[in-house]
Coordinates of C-alpha atoms and ligand atoms in Angstrom, one line a residue:
M631 CA -14.5 -13.2 18.0
T632 CA -12.3 -16.3 17.3
L633 CA -9.1 -15.1 18.9
D634 CA -8.4 -15.0 22.6
E635 CA -7.1 -11.8 24.4
K636 CA -3.5 -13.1 24.5
T637 CA -3.4 -13.7 20.7
V638 CA -5.1 -10.3 20.0
N639 CA -2.4 -8.5 22.1
E640 CA 0.4 -10.6 20.5
L641 CA -0.8 -9.7 17.0
A642 CA -1.2 -6.0 18.0
A643 CA 2.4 -6.0 19.2
H644 CA 3.6 -7.8 16.1
L645 CA 2.0 -5.2 13.8
E646 CA 3.0 -2.2 15.9
Q647 CA 6.6 -3.4 15.9
A648 CA 6.4 -3.7 12.1
E649 CA 5.3 -0.1 12.0
L650 CA 7.8 1.3 14.5
K651 CA 10.8 -0.6 13.0
A652 CA 9.6 0.0 9.4
Q653 CA 9.8 -3.7 8.6
D654 CA 7.2 -5.4 6.5
V655 CA 5.4 -8.6 7.6
V656 CA 3.1 -11.1 5.9
K657 CA -0.6 -10.6 6.3
I658 CA -1.8 -12.0 9.7
T659 CA -4.7 -14.0 8.2
D660 CA -2.0 -16.4 6.8
A661 CA -1.5 -17.7 10.3
H662 CA -5.0 -17.0 11.5
P663 CA -7.3 -17.8 8.6
D664 CA -10.4 -18.0 10.8
M665 CA -10.1 -14.6 12.4
D666 CA -13.2 -12.4 12.0
F667 CA -13.9 -8.7 11.7
D668 CA -14.4 -8.3 15.5
D669 CA -10.9 -9.8 15.9
A670 CA -9.5 -7.4 13.3
Y671 CA -10.9 -4.3 15.1
A672 CA -9.9 -5.8 18.5
I673 CA -6.3 -5.9 17.3
Q674 CA -6.5 -2.4 15.9
Y675 CA -7.9 -1.1 19.3
A676 CA -5.2 -3.0 21.2
I677 CA -2.5 -1.1 19.1
R678 CA -4.3 2.2 19.9
K679 CA -4.5 1.3 23.6
A680 CA -0.7 0.6 23.7
K681 CA 0.1 3.9 22.1
L682 CA -2.2 5.8 24.5
A683 CA -0.6 3.9 27.4
R684 CA 2.8 5.3 26.3
G685 CA 1.4 8.9 26.5
Q686 CA 0.8 9.4 22.8
K687 CA -2.4 11.4 22.0
L688 CA -5.2 10.5 19.7
A689 CA -5.3 13.1 16.9
G690 CA -8.3 11.9 14.9
L691 CA -10.0 9.2 13.0
K692 CA -9.9 8.1 9.4
M693 CA -12.1 6.3 6.9
G694 CA -10.3 4.2 4.3
L695 CA -11.3 2.5 1.1
T696 CA -14.2 5.0 0.6
S697 CA -13.9 5.3 -3.2
H698 CA -14.5 2.8 -6.0
A699 CA -10.9 3.7 -7.2
K700 CA -9.4 2.6 -3.9
M701 CA -11.7 -0.4 -3.5
T702 CA -10.8 -1.6 -7.0
Q703 CA -7.1 -0.9 -6.4
M704 CA -7.2 -3.0 -3.2
G705 CA -9.7 -5.6 -4.5
V706 CA -12.2 -5.1 -1.6
E707 CA -15.8 -3.9 -1.3
T708 CA -16.2 -2.3 2.2
P709 CA -14.9 0.9 3.7
I710 CA -13.0 0.6 7.0
Y711 CA -11.9 3.0 9.7
G712 CA -8.8 3.6 11.7
F713 CA -7.2 6.1 14.1
L714 CA -4.6 8.9 13.8
M715 CA -2.0 9.7 16.6
D716 CA -0.2 13.0 17.3
Y717 CA 3.1 11.7 16.1
M718 CA 1.7 11.0 12.7
A719 CA 0.8 14.7 12.0
R720 CA 2.9 16.9 9.9
G721 CA 2.3 20.6 9.0
D722 CA 1.8 21.9 5.5
G723 CA 5.2 22.0 3.7
E724 CA 7.0 19.9 6.3
E725 CA 9.2 16.9 5.7
I726 CA 8.5 13.2 6.1
R727 CA 11.4 10.8 6.6
V728 CA 11.2 7.9 4.3
D729 CA 13.5 5.7 6.4
E730 CA 10.8 5.7 9.1
L731 CA 8.4 4.1 6.6
I732 CA 8.2 0.9 4.5
H733 CA 6.7 1.8 1.1
P734 CA 4.6 5.1 1.5
K735 CA 1.8 6.2 -0.8
V736 CA -0.1 9.5 -0.7
E737 CA -3.8 10.2 -1.0
P738 CA -5.5 13.6 -1.1
E739 CA -8.5 13.7 1.3
I740 CA -11.0 16.2 2.6
A741 CA -10.9 16.4 6.4
F742 CA -13.9 17.3 8.6
V743 CA -13.7 18.8 12.2
T744 CA -16.9 18.3 14.2
K745 CA -18.5 20.8 16.6
A746 CA -21.1 18.4 18.1
D747 CA -21.2 14.7 18.9
L748 CA -22.3 12.3 16.1
H749 CA -24.1 9.1 17.0
G750 CA -25.1 6.1 14.9
P751 CA -27.0 4.2 13.9
G752 CA -29.1 6.4 11.6
C753 CA -26.5 9.1 11.2
H754 CA -26.9 10.8 7.8
I755 CA -25.4 13.5 5.7
G756 CA -27.7 16.2 7.2
D757 CA -26.5 15.3 10.7
V758 CA -22.9 15.5 9.6
L759 CA -23.2 18.8 7.9
A760 CA -25.0 20.3 10.9
A761 CA -22.3 18.9 13.3
T762 CA -19.3 20.1 11.1
D763 CA -17.3 23.0 12.4
F764 CA -15.2 23.3 9.2
V765 CA -13.5 21.2 6.5
V766 CA -9.8 21.4 5.5
P767 CA -7.7 20.0 2.7
A768 CA -5.5 17.1 3.8
M769 CA -3.2 14.4 2.5
E770 CA -2.8 11.0 4.0
V771 CA 0.4 9.0 3.8
I772 CA -0.5 5.3 4.0
D773 CA 2.2 2.7 4.6
S774 CA 0.8 -0.8 4.9
R775 CA 2.9 -3.0 7.1
Y776 CA 2.2 -5.9 4.8
R777 CA 4.8 -6.9 2.2
D778 CA 4.0 -5.4 -1.2
F779 CA 0.7 -4.0 0.1
K780 CA -0.7 -7.6 -0.1
F781 CA -3.5 -8.0 2.4
D782 CA -7.1 -8.8 2.9
L783 CA -9.7 -6.6 4.6
K784 CA -9.3 -8.2 8.0
S785 CA -5.5 -7.9 8.0
V786 CA -5.6 -4.2 6.9
I787 CA -8.2 -3.3 9.6
A788 CA -5.9 -4.9 12.2
D789 CA -3.0 -2.9 10.8
N790 CA -4.9 0.4 11.6
T791 CA -5.9 0.7 7.9
S792 CA -2.2 1.5 6.9
S793 CA -2.3 4.8 8.9
S794 CA 1.2 6.3 8.9
R795 CA 1.4 10.1 8.5
F796 CA -1.0 12.9 7.6
V797 CA -0.9 16.6 6.7
A798 CA -3.7 19.2 6.9
G799 CA -3.5 22.8 5.9
G800 CA -5.0 25.2 3.3
Q801 CA -8.1 27.0 4.1
A802 CA -10.7 26.0 6.8
R803 CA -14.1 26.4 5.2
D804 CA -17.7 26.1 6.2
P805 CA -19.0 23.0 4.2
G806 CA -22.3 24.9 3.8
E807 CA -20.5 27.3 1.5
L808 CA -19.1 24.6 -0.8
D809 CA -20.4 21.9 -3.1
L810 CA -18.2 19.1 -1.7
R811 CA -19.4 16.7 -4.4
T812 CA -18.0 18.6 -7.3
L813 CA -15.0 20.0 -5.5
G814 CA -12.0 18.9 -7.5
V815 CA -8.5 17.9 -6.4
V816 CA -5.3 17.6 -8.4
L817 CA -2.4 15.7 -7.0
E818 CA 1.1 16.6 -8.2
K819 CA 4.3 14.8 -7.7
N820 CA 7.5 16.8 -8.4
G821 CA 5.3 19.3 -10.4
E822 CA 3.6 16.6 -12.6
V823 CA -0.1 15.8 -12.3
V824 CA -0.3 12.2 -11.1
A825 CA -4.0 11.9 -10.1
T826 CA -7.2 13.9 -10.2
G827 CA -10.5 13.4 -8.4
A828 CA -13.6 15.1 -7.0
G829 CA -15.5 14.9 -3.7
A830 CA -18.2 12.7 -5.1
A831 CA -15.7 9.9 -5.5
V832 CA -15.9 9.4 -1.7
L833 CA -19.2 7.6 -1.2
G834 CA -21.1 10.2 -3.3
H835 CA -20.2 13.0 -0.8
P836 CA -17.4 13.2 1.8
A837 CA -20.0 13.8 4.5
N838 CA -21.4 10.4 3.8
S839 CA -18.0 9.0 4.9
V840 CA -18.3 10.7 8.3
A841 CA -21.9 9.4 8.6
M842 CA -20.7 5.9 7.8
L843 CA -18.0 6.3 10.5
A844 CA -20.6 7.4 13.1
N845 CA -22.8 4.4 12.1
M846 CA -19.9 1.9 12.3
L847 CA -18.9 3.3 15.7
G848 CA -22.5 3.3 16.8
A849 CA -22.7 -0.5 16.2
R850 CA -19.9 -0.8 18.8
G851 CA -21.6 1.6 21.3
E852 CA -19.2 4.4 20.4
H853 CA -19.6 7.8 18.8
I854 CA -17.7 10.6 17.2
P855 CA -17.1 13.2 19.9
S856 CA -17.3 17.0 19.2
G857 CA -14.0 18.4 18.1
T858 CA -12.9 15.2 16.2
F859 CA -10.6 15.6 13.1
I860 CA -11.7 13.0 10.5
M861 CA -10.0 12.1 7.2
T862 CA -12.8 11.0 4.9
G863 CA -10.9 8.9 2.4
A864 CA -9.2 9.5 -0.9
G865 CA -11.1 10.3 -4.1
T866 CA -8.2 9.1 -6.2
E867 CA -6.0 6.0 -6.2
A868 CA -2.9 6.1 -3.9
V869 CA 0.3 7.3 -5.4
A870 CA 3.7 5.8 -4.4
V871 CA 6.4 8.2 -3.3
A872 CA 10.1 7.9 -2.6
K873 CA 12.9 9.9 -1.0
G874 CA 13.3 13.3 -2.8
D875 CA 9.7 13.6 -3.9
T876 CA 7.6 16.7 -3.2
V877 CA 3.9 16.1 -3.4
T878 CA 1.2 18.8 -3.5
A879 CA -2.6 18.3 -3.4
R880 CA -4.4 21.3 -4.8
F881 CA -8.1 21.4 -3.8
Q882 CA -10.6 23.7 -5.5
D883 CA -11.9 26.3 -3.0
L884 CA -9.7 24.9 -0.2
G885 CA -6.1 25.7 -1.2
S886 CA -3.3 23.2 -1.2
V887 CA -1.2 21.0 1.1
S888 CA 2.3 19.9 0.4
V889 CA 4.9 17.5 1.9
R890 CA 8.5 16.6 1.1
F891 CA 9.9 13.1 1.4
V892 CA 13.5 13.1 2.7
Ligands
0L1_2077 O1 -6.8 5.2 3.7 C1 -7.0 4.3 3.0 O2 -7.9 4.3 2.1 C2 -6.1 3.1 3.1 C3 -6.8 1.9 3.7 C4 -5.9 0.7 3.7 C5 -5.6 0.1 2.4 C6 -4.3 0.6 1.8 O3 -3.3 0.5 2.5 O4 -4.3 1.1 0.7
MG2078 MG1 -6.7 7.3 3.2

């Protein structure tokens, strides 16, 4: 750590205000070029603590930058994780208000729900599949608080990996009945195909993303509790959306999820 507790809390408040007011800011490493990854996660955890202290509930966890498409799009090389709160959730077919966001983009993702605790280090795909209750199709709405999505890895970790909204729906399926590597997804915006992908784009298999999360948490002395909802990351690039857009992610074998931006 290079930042003291006061600075961590000030940066957390700065980024959370940007989120809540839907006002973009410049990346925080501009003013704090020496901050490290521990500082970045400390800021993210301080944002989470502030939301929990206000009575909001943790809805799940997410992995980000898990595909080569996303890493290339963002110019980074390492996956990252963040958290999801109750107020970020929307049901399948519901509306998302654009005026609450800065510059939203959507990503189709496969979500896992666990039925047993997962501990790292050493967590692997077999552990994850044995501990998975079901998988569901989902869509993440990311909304970086940084101007023009211009950030580095530490800044985006601190900004809760651009978490903003998410939708889950479709069919809950046992992952043992599916080949999640070859499971395809088609993302449509206003009826036009805008991106396509397959499960293997996410670290070779979406369950590897959950294993990596368990191992990253394990390095901090934390684990994934039973019953956790986990978004595994996008197998496609993120697609920008605007007021009036309807977006549908159609997943092979899992059904679809839709959302309208109003
Ligand atoms: O969920 C993601 O992969 C997004 C991670 C943060 C980077 C971005 O805002 O695109
Ligand atoms: Mg994502």
